[in-house]
Amino acid sequence: MIPYGRQDICQEDIDAVVRVLQSDYLTQGPMVPTFEKKMERYVGAKHGVAVNSATSALHLACLALGLGKGDWLWTTPVSFVASANCGLYCGAKVDFVDIDPITYNLCPRKLENKLLLAAKEGRMPKIVVAVHLCGQACDMKALHTLAGRYGFKLIEDASHAVGAKYCDEFIGNCSYSDITVFSFHPVKIITTAEGGIALTQSADLAQKMALLRSHGITRDTDLMTHVTDGSWYYQQLDLGFNYRMTDLQAALGISQLDRLTNFIKKRHAIVGRYNSLLADLPVVTPWQHPDTYSSYHLYVIRLELDRIQKTHRQVFDKLREAGVGVNLHYIPIHTQPFYQQMGFAQGDYPEAEKYYSEAISLPVFSTMTEDQQDTVVKALKEAVGY
Ligand SMILES: *Cc1c(COP(=O)(O)O)cnc(C)c1O
């Protein structure tokens, strides 16, 4: 099966991890701060807090921004469930804003309409989580303007967008947001096996997230409530978690980051080839906003079902039968049983649901060969009866 995504591990990556295994520290050693520095420098952020997953990073980001009981977090229904669950972890309530039918990202115009209504009803969001779906940036200028006008905080869930740019700046430098989160799961652009990072320009937010990452405990005497009892002493100042990244993971991340630029170039080459090979097929290829340089974590096509004699499901199954590991990103979050229990219903977000009824993620990963890509294209042609 040709997977929809997979990691790209070289000998340097392996050597980097082995060196840590032979060193004094498997965790809480020098590799995590080195990885954080390197990532900060790459994207142009002042502070980075590396953690054990993007899900943890989203949770810490929400807590650092003060999200709690009675608050609202809004996000897009077309994302991984973690983009919404982070609000629930904090005891807040979650709501969604439908997508733009062209970019598939949260639609700023629909956001503003919903904000106007929420202002009247007194249920304004404290946080909006913008997801850069597939690696294509959201309209961050529009979202930033709305954040200022309506007084909410902005988190970028950039799990798909490590190495991507918006208006010629790297996503992660938080020019238009409070905190940006990356994921390093193996299907994403670079990997630490499991892992994530929260980036911010704010020293205060970074300090809060760093504290909560490790039990709410500090050894920094400046943060303590009274003079230290001795050199063994630490204080717990808040209820935190163990969300730490290990040094093994950080070493892998450091090594992978050296190849990030190259990974994205390869993804662009694959996408360029898909775009031309699929041009005559009854499918919609990904539209790109001129302000964005995508990391192309995903290559999502939409079937033009009125031009195809098969159903979405039949095309999907045919591709899988042909050994093409297609996937579907994502099942709209509001249609998940857990969210339906909270009162969301089918029909709530029509653009997200229409997208779901037509979308298929084709394989794209940096080690993909032209032969593999030709297999995908041939299988797709057969599946749509072209
Ligand atoms: C992968 C992903 C996450 C979760 O990342 P983990 O590192 O696996 O926790 C969150 N949001 C989006 C959009 C993702 O794609």
Short mmCIF file of C-alpha atoms and ligand atoms in Angstrom, two decimals:
data_model
loop_
_atom_site.label_atom_id
_atom_site.label_comp_id
_atom_site.label_asym_id
_atom_site.label_seq_id
_atom_site.Cartn_x
_atom_site.Cartn_y
_atom_site.Cartn_z
CA MET A 1 0.00 0.00 0.00
CA ILE A 2 1.37 3.46 -0.88
CA PRO A 3 0.73 5.40 2.35
CA TYR A 4 -0.88 8.87 2.33
CA GLY A 5 2.08 10.12 4.33
CA ARG A 6 5.22 8.74 5.89
CA GLN A 7 8.38 9.84 7.67
CA ASP A 8 11.73 10.40 5.94
CA ILE A 9 14.49 9.01 8.19
CA CYS A 10 18.16 9.09 7.13
CA GLN A 11 21.38 7.77 8.72
CA GLU A 12 22.09 11.17 10.34
CA ASP A 13 18.71 10.98 12.12
CA ILE A 14 19.54 7.50 13.42
CA ASP A 15 23.03 8.56 14.54
CA ALA A 16 21.63 11.60 16.35
CA VAL A 17 19.21 9.44 18.36
CA VAL A 18 21.85 6.79 19.11
CA ARG A 19 24.23 9.48 20.42
CA VAL A 20 21.58 10.53 22.94
CA LEU A 21 21.01 6.90 23.96
CA GLN A 22 24.73 6.71 24.79
CA SER A 23 24.74 10.04 26.64
CA ASP A 24 23.90 10.93 30.24
CA TYR A 25 20.39 12.23 29.63
CA LEU A 26 17.56 10.49 27.82
CA THR A 27 15.20 13.25 28.94
CA GLN A 28 15.54 16.71 30.54
CA GLY A 29 19.04 17.04 29.06
CA PRO A 30 20.46 19.59 26.61
CA MET A 31 18.67 18.43 23.45
CA VAL A 32 15.23 19.87 24.15
CA PRO A 33 16.41 23.49 24.66
CA THR A 34 18.69 23.10 21.60
CA PHE A 35 15.74 21.95 19.50
CA GLU A 36 13.61 24.82 20.80
CA LYS A 37 16.31 27.39 19.91
CA LYS A 38 16.76 25.92 16.46
CA MET A 39 13.02 25.96 15.77
CA GLU A 40 12.69 29.52 17.10
CA ARG A 41 15.46 30.64 14.77
CA TYR A 42 14.02 28.79 11.78
CA VAL A 43 10.59 30.41 11.97
CA GLY A 44 11.54 33.68 13.67
CA ALA A 45 9.76 33.24 17.00
CA LYS A 46 11.15 34.52 20.31
CA HIS A 47 10.11 31.53 22.42
CA GLY A 48 9.45 27.84 21.81
CA VAL A 49 8.16 25.27 24.32
CA ALA A 50 8.67 21.71 23.04
CA VAL A 51 6.24 19.09 24.31
CA ASN A 52 5.22 15.47 23.74
CA SER A 53 2.50 16.24 21.12
CA ALA A 54 0.69 19.04 19.35
CA THR A 55 -2.36 18.07 21.36
CA SER A 56 -0.45 18.87 24.57
CA ALA A 57 0.81 22.11 23.00
CA LEU A 58 -2.78 23.14 22.18
CA HIS A 59 -3.87 22.36 25.74
CA LEU A 60 -1.01 24.41 27.23
CA ALA A 61 -1.66 27.25 24.78
CA CYS A 62 -5.31 27.44 25.88
CA LEU A 63 -4.37 27.38 29.58
CA ALA A 64 -1.67 30.03 29.14
CA LEU A 65 -4.25 32.28 27.44
CA GLY A 66 -6.51 31.85 30.46
CA LEU A 67 -9.21 29.66 28.94
CA GLY A 68 -11.47 28.18 31.60
CA LYS A 69 -14.98 27.28 32.67
CA GLY A 70 -17.67 29.42 31.08
CA ASP A 71 -15.41 30.53 28.21
CA TRP A 72 -15.84 29.71 24.54
CA LEU A 73 -13.31 28.41 22.06
CA TRP A 74 -14.16 28.51 18.37
CA THR A 75 -12.48 26.59 15.57
CA THR A 76 -13.11 25.03 12.17
CA PRO A 77 -15.11 21.80 11.86
CA VAL A 78 -12.64 20.54 9.21
CA SER A 79 -9.69 19.58 11.38
CA PHE A 80 -8.42 16.83 13.61
CA VAL A 81 -10.48 16.59 16.81
CA ALA A 82 -7.56 17.93 18.90
CA SER A 83 -8.15 21.46 17.53
CA ALA A 84 -11.47 21.50 19.39
CA ASN A 85 -10.81 19.11 22.28
CA CYS A 86 -8.18 21.47 23.73
CA GLY A 87 -11.02 23.83 24.69
CA LEU A 88 -12.94 21.05 26.43
CA TYR A 89 -9.83 20.04 28.43
CA CYS A 90 -9.95 23.52 30.00
CA GLY A 91 -13.62 23.24 30.89
CA ALA A 92 -14.59 25.72 28.17
CA LYS A 93 -17.33 25.29 25.59
CA VAL A 94 -16.57 24.73 21.91
CA ASP A 95 -18.26 26.11 18.82
CA PHE A 96 -17.39 26.05 15.13
CA VAL A 97 -17.19 28.43 12.18
CA ASP A 98 -17.79 26.93 8.74
CA ILE A 99 -15.04 26.74 6.12
CA ASP A 100 -14.37 28.76 3.01
CA PRO A 101 -15.35 26.48 0.08
CA ILE A 102 -12.23 27.36 -1.92
CA THR A 103 -9.39 27.23 0.65
CA TYR A 104 -11.15 24.81 3.08
CA ASN A 105 -9.87 26.98 5.96
CA LEU A 106 -12.04 28.74 8.54
CA CYS A 107 -13.89 31.53 6.68
CA PRO A 108 -13.19 35.02 8.12
CA ARG A 109 -16.45 36.40 6.71
CA LYS A 110 -18.51 33.71 8.46
CA LEU A 111 -16.44 34.30 11.58
CA GLU A 112 -17.36 37.99 11.57
CA ASN A 113 -21.06 37.23 11.09
CA LYS A 114 -20.96 34.82 13.99
CA LEU A 115 -19.07 37.34 16.15
CA LEU A 116 -21.70 40.01 15.49
CA LEU A 117 -24.40 37.61 16.65
CA ALA A 118 -22.36 36.43 19.64
CA ALA A 119 -21.75 40.03 20.73
CA LYS A 120 -25.51 40.58 20.95
CA GLU A 121 -26.02 37.32 22.84
CA GLY A 122 -23.02 37.83 25.16
CA ARG A 123 -21.22 34.62 24.27
CA MET A 124 -18.04 35.87 22.63
CA PRO A 125 -15.15 33.47 22.13
CA LYS A 126 -12.07 33.90 24.28
CA ILE A 127 -9.95 31.94 21.80
CA VAL A 128 -10.21 31.16 18.09
CA VAL A 129 -8.06 28.27 16.82
CA ALA A 130 -7.14 28.79 13.16
CA VAL A 131 -6.02 25.60 11.40
CA HIS A 132 -3.77 25.87 8.33
CA LEU A 133 -5.38 22.92 6.58
CA CYS A 134 -3.02 20.89 4.37
CA GLY A 135 -0.30 23.49 5.02
CA GLN A 136 -2.06 26.40 3.32
CA ALA A 137 -2.17 29.43 5.61
CA CYS A 138 -5.47 30.86 6.81
CA ASP A 139 -6.25 34.48 5.98
CA MET A 140 -4.29 35.58 9.04
CA LYS A 141 -4.52 39.33 8.37
CA ALA A 142 -8.31 39.13 8.37
CA LEU A 143 -8.35 36.95 11.49
CA HIS A 144 -5.89 39.24 13.27
CA THR A 145 -8.04 42.27 12.48
CA LEU A 146 -11.12 40.53 13.87
CA ALA A 147 -9.18 39.45 16.99
CA GLY A 148 -8.33 43.09 17.66
CA ARG A 149 -11.84 44.35 16.94
CA TYR A 150 -13.68 41.72 18.98
CA GLY A 151 -11.07 41.03 21.66
CA PHE A 152 -10.32 37.34 21.32
CA LYS A 153 -6.98 35.49 21.33
CA LEU A 154 -5.69 33.63 18.29
CA ILE A 155 -3.97 30.24 18.29
CA GLU A 156 -2.61 28.88 15.01
CA ASP A 157 -2.89 25.10 14.85
CA ALA A 158 -0.06 24.79 12.33
CA SER A 159 0.27 21.02 12.74
CA HIS A 160 0.24 20.81 8.92
CA ALA A 161 2.31 23.90 8.29
CA VAL A 162 5.87 23.49 9.59
CA GLY A 163 8.01 25.24 6.99
CA ALA A 164 5.06 26.94 5.29
CA LYS A 165 4.90 30.70 4.75
CA TYR A 166 2.28 33.40 4.88
CA CYS A 167 3.05 36.72 3.16
CA ASP A 168 6.71 35.64 2.81
CA GLU A 169 7.14 35.00 6.55
CA PHE A 170 7.38 31.59 8.18
CA ILE A 171 4.29 30.38 9.96
CA GLY A 172 5.28 30.12 13.61
CA ASN A 173 6.64 33.65 13.99
CA CYS A 174 3.22 34.64 15.41
CA SER A 175 3.04 37.95 13.52
CA TYR A 176 -0.74 37.62 13.52
CA SER A 177 -1.41 35.36 16.51
CA ASP A 178 -0.63 34.79 20.18
CA ILE A 179 0.65 31.22 19.94
CA THR A 180 1.42 28.82 17.07
CA VAL A 181 1.52 25.05 17.46
CA PHE A 182 3.35 22.47 15.30
CA SER A 183 3.03 18.67 15.34
CA PHE A 184 5.88 16.24 14.77
CA HIS A 185 3.84 13.07 14.38
CA PRO A 186 5.42 10.81 11.70
CA VAL A 187 2.84 11.67 9.03
CA LYS A 188 3.56 15.39 9.38
CA ILE A 189 6.35 17.35 7.62
CA ILE A 190 9.17 16.61 10.09
CA THR A 191 8.97 14.13 12.93
CA THR A 192 10.09 13.41 16.48
CA ALA A 193 7.94 10.22 16.54
CA GLU A 194 5.50 11.93 18.90
CA GLY A 195 6.00 15.58 19.65
CA GLY A 196 4.96 19.16 19.25
CA ILE A 197 5.96 22.72 20.05
CA ALA A 198 4.20 25.93 21.02
CA LEU A 199 5.82 29.12 19.70
CA THR A 200 5.13 32.67 20.85
CA GLN A 201 6.60 36.17 20.95
CA SER A 202 5.45 36.56 24.56
CA ALA A 203 7.89 35.71 27.38
CA ASP A 204 4.96 35.55 29.80
CA LEU A 205 2.99 33.00 27.74
CA ALA A 206 6.14 30.93 27.17
CA GLN A 207 6.88 30.87 30.89
CA LYS A 208 3.34 29.75 31.72
CA MET A 209 3.47 26.95 29.15
CA ALA A 210 6.93 25.81 30.29
CA LEU A 211 5.72 25.64 33.89
CA LEU A 212 2.57 23.65 33.04
CA ARG A 213 4.55 21.27 30.79
CA SER A 214 6.26 19.84 33.88
CA HIS A 215 3.76 19.57 36.77
CA GLY A 216 3.61 23.33 37.43
CA ILE A 217 6.95 22.91 39.18
CA THR A 218 9.82 25.41 39.06
CA ARG A 219 13.43 25.43 40.23
CA ASP A 220 13.79 29.09 39.22
CA THR A 221 14.23 31.06 42.47
CA ASP A 222 12.87 34.20 40.78
CA LEU A 223 9.50 32.49 40.40
CA MET A 224 9.31 31.10 43.95
CA THR A 225 6.96 32.55 46.54
CA HIS A 226 9.64 32.57 49.26
CA VAL A 227 13.38 32.13 49.62
CA THR A 228 14.58 28.66 48.64
CA ASP A 229 14.99 26.03 51.39
CA GLY A 230 18.21 24.78 49.76
CA SER A 231 19.71 23.49 46.56
CA TRP A 232 17.27 20.50 46.47
CA TYR A 233 14.28 22.79 46.56
CA TYR A 234 11.55 23.19 43.96
CA GLN A 235 8.10 24.67 44.19
CA GLN A 236 4.81 23.64 42.64
CA LEU A 237 3.05 26.86 41.65
CA ASP A 238 0.21 25.52 39.54
CA LEU A 239 -1.44 22.23 38.59
CA GLY A 240 0.60 21.11 35.56
CA PHE A 241 1.18 17.91 33.63
CA ASN A 242 3.97 15.74 32.36
CA TYR A 243 3.92 16.92 28.75
CA ARG A 244 7.70 16.85 28.34
CA MET A 245 9.51 15.95 25.12
CA THR A 246 12.45 13.54 25.61
CA ASP A 247 16.02 14.22 24.46
CA LEU A 248 15.76 11.29 22.04
CA GLN A 249 12.84 13.01 20.34
CA ALA A 250 14.50 16.42 20.38
CA ALA A 251 17.69 15.01 18.80
CA LEU A 252 15.60 13.53 16.00
CA GLY A 253 13.84 16.88 15.62
CA ILE A 254 17.14 18.78 15.40
CA SER A 255 18.36 16.43 12.69
CA GLN A 256 15.07 16.56 10.78
CA LEU A 257 14.94 20.34 10.89
CA ASP A 258 18.14 20.42 8.81
CA ARG A 259 16.17 18.83 5.97
CA LEU A 260 12.89 20.73 6.36
CA THR A 261 13.55 23.12 3.46
CA ASN A 262 14.39 20.17 1.25
CA PHE A 263 11.31 18.19 2.37
CA ILE A 264 9.05 21.07 1.37
CA LYS A 265 10.77 21.45 -2.02
CA LYS A 266 10.16 17.76 -2.71
CA ARG A 267 6.51 18.10 -1.70
CA HIS A 268 6.14 21.05 -4.08
CA ALA A 269 7.61 18.99 -6.92
CA ILE A 270 5.16 16.14 -6.23
CA VAL A 271 2.24 18.56 -6.03
CA GLY A 272 3.27 20.30 -9.27
CA ARG A 273 3.26 16.94 -10.99
CA TYR A 274 -0.15 15.96 -9.54
CA ASN A 275 -1.60 19.28 -10.66
CA SER A 276 -0.64 18.66 -14.28
CA LEU A 277 -1.39 14.91 -14.32
CA LEU A 278 -4.87 15.46 -12.86
CA ALA A 279 -5.74 18.55 -14.88
CA ASP A 280 -8.23 16.80 -17.19
CA LEU A 281 -9.84 14.58 -14.57
CA PRO A 282 -13.25 15.29 -13.00
CA VAL A 283 -11.64 16.45 -9.77
CA VAL A 284 -10.91 19.81 -8.14
CA THR A 285 -7.21 20.18 -7.31
CA PRO A 286 -6.12 22.33 -4.32
CA TRP A 287 -6.50 26.06 -4.92
CA GLN A 288 -3.71 28.16 -3.43
CA HIS A 289 -4.06 31.65 -2.05
CA PRO A 290 -1.38 33.97 -3.53
CA ASP A 291 -0.29 35.01 0.01
CA THR A 292 0.56 31.44 0.98
CA TYR A 293 3.52 29.13 0.42
CA SER A 294 2.09 25.77 1.46
CA SER A 295 4.04 23.03 3.16
CA TYR A 296 1.71 20.58 1.35
CA HIS A 297 1.25 18.26 4.29
CA LEU A 298 -1.78 16.96 2.40
CA TYR A 299 -2.93 16.92 -1.20
CA VAL A 300 -6.72 16.94 -1.07
CA ILE A 301 -8.77 16.57 -4.24
CA ARG A 302 -12.54 16.97 -4.44
CA LEU A 303 -14.51 14.72 -6.73
CA GLU A 304 -16.84 16.39 -9.23
CA LEU A 305 -19.53 13.84 -8.54
CA ASP A 306 -21.89 15.12 -11.25
CA ARG A 307 -19.20 14.15 -13.80
CA ILE A 308 -18.50 10.71 -12.31
CA GLN A 309 -20.70 7.62 -12.51
CA LYS A 310 -19.55 6.40 -9.08
CA THR A 311 -20.07 7.50 -5.50
CA HIS A 312 -17.39 9.11 -3.36
CA ARG A 313 -17.17 5.94 -1.32
CA GLN A 314 -16.81 3.72 -4.39
CA VAL A 315 -13.92 5.84 -5.71
CA PHE A 316 -12.26 5.78 -2.29
CA ASP A 317 -12.61 1.99 -1.97
CA LYS A 318 -11.35 1.41 -5.54
CA LEU A 319 -8.20 3.39 -4.72
CA ARG A 320 -7.59 1.40 -1.56
CA GLU A 321 -8.13 -1.85 -3.50
CA ALA A 322 -5.51 -0.67 -5.99
CA GLY A 323 -3.00 -0.29 -3.16
CA VAL A 324 -3.29 3.46 -2.85
CA GLY A 325 -3.54 4.46 0.81
CA VAL A 326 -5.90 7.36 0.36
CA ASN A 327 -7.41 9.00 3.41
CA LEU A 328 -10.02 11.60 4.31
CA HIS A 329 -9.05 14.74 6.20
CA TYR A 330 -11.32 15.26 8.00
CA ILE A 331 -14.61 13.90 9.24
CA PRO A 332 -16.20 17.20 10.37
CA ILE A 333 -15.70 17.38 14.14
CA HIS A 334 -19.30 18.43 14.85
CA THR A 335 -20.54 15.15 13.33
CA GLN A 336 -18.55 13.01 15.79
CA PRO A 337 -20.85 11.22 18.28
CA PHE A 338 -19.14 12.93 21.22
CA TYR A 339 -19.90 16.36 19.75
CA GLN A 340 -23.42 15.36 18.71
CA GLN A 341 -24.08 14.54 22.38
CA MET A 342 -23.27 18.19 23.10
CA GLY A 343 -26.00 19.29 20.70
CA PHE A 344 -24.28 19.64 17.35
CA ALA A 345 -26.17 18.15 14.42
CA GLN A 346 -25.77 17.16 10.81
CA GLY A 347 -26.48 20.25 8.70
CA ASP A 348 -24.88 22.73 11.12
CA TYR A 349 -21.90 23.48 8.83
CA PRO A 350 -22.95 22.84 5.23
CA GLU A 351 -19.64 23.75 3.53
CA ALA A 352 -17.70 21.42 5.83
CA GLU A 353 -20.18 18.62 5.18
CA LYS A 354 -20.13 19.16 1.41
CA TYR A 355 -16.32 19.09 1.50
CA TYR A 356 -16.46 15.83 3.46
CA SER A 357 -18.74 14.25 0.86
CA GLU A 358 -16.24 14.91 -1.96
CA ALA A 359 -12.71 15.06 -0.49
CA ILE A 360 -9.94 12.47 -0.83
CA SER A 361 -6.34 12.91 0.38
CA LEU A 362 -3.92 11.46 -2.17
CA PRO A 363 -0.50 10.24 -0.99
CA VAL A 364 2.20 12.89 -0.66
CA PHE A 365 5.47 12.46 1.24
CA SER A 366 9.05 13.52 0.59
CA THR A 367 10.33 10.05 -0.37
CA MET A 368 7.50 9.41 -2.84
CA THR A 369 8.80 8.27 -6.23
CA GLU A 370 7.43 9.22 -9.65
CA ASP A 371 6.54 5.55 -10.16
CA GLN A 372 4.44 5.60 -7.00
CA GLN A 373 2.81 8.80 -8.11
CA ASP A 374 2.05 7.33 -11.54
CA THR A 375 0.42 4.35 -9.80
CA VAL A 376 -1.77 6.74 -7.81
CA VAL A 377 -2.80 8.71 -10.91
CA LYS A 378 -3.53 5.58 -12.94
CA ALA A 379 -5.63 4.13 -10.12
CA LEU A 380 -7.53 7.39 -9.76
CA LYS A 381 -8.25 7.53 -13.52
CA GLU A 382 -9.64 4.00 -13.36
CA ALA A 383 -11.59 4.70 -10.18
CA VAL A 384 -13.39 7.72 -11.62
CA GLY A 385 -13.94 5.84 -14.92
CA TYR A 386 -11.89 8.25 -16.97
C1 LIG B 1 -1.91 15.93 13.84
C2 LIG B 1 -2.76 17.07 14.26
C3 LIG B 1 -2.94 17.42 15.60
C4 LIG B 1 -2.43 16.58 16.72
O1 LIG B 1 -1.07 16.37 16.66
P1 LIG B 1 -0.39 15.35 17.70
O2 LIG B 1 1.05 15.77 17.64
O3 LIG B 1 -0.62 13.99 17.13
O4 LIG B 1 -1.00 15.55 19.01
C5 LIG B 1 -3.68 18.53 15.89
N1 LIG B 1 -4.23 19.29 14.94
C6 LIG B 1 -4.10 18.98 13.63
C7 LIG B 1 -4.71 19.87 12.60
C8 LIG B 1 -3.37 17.86 13.25
O5 LIG B 1 -3.27 17.52 11.97
#
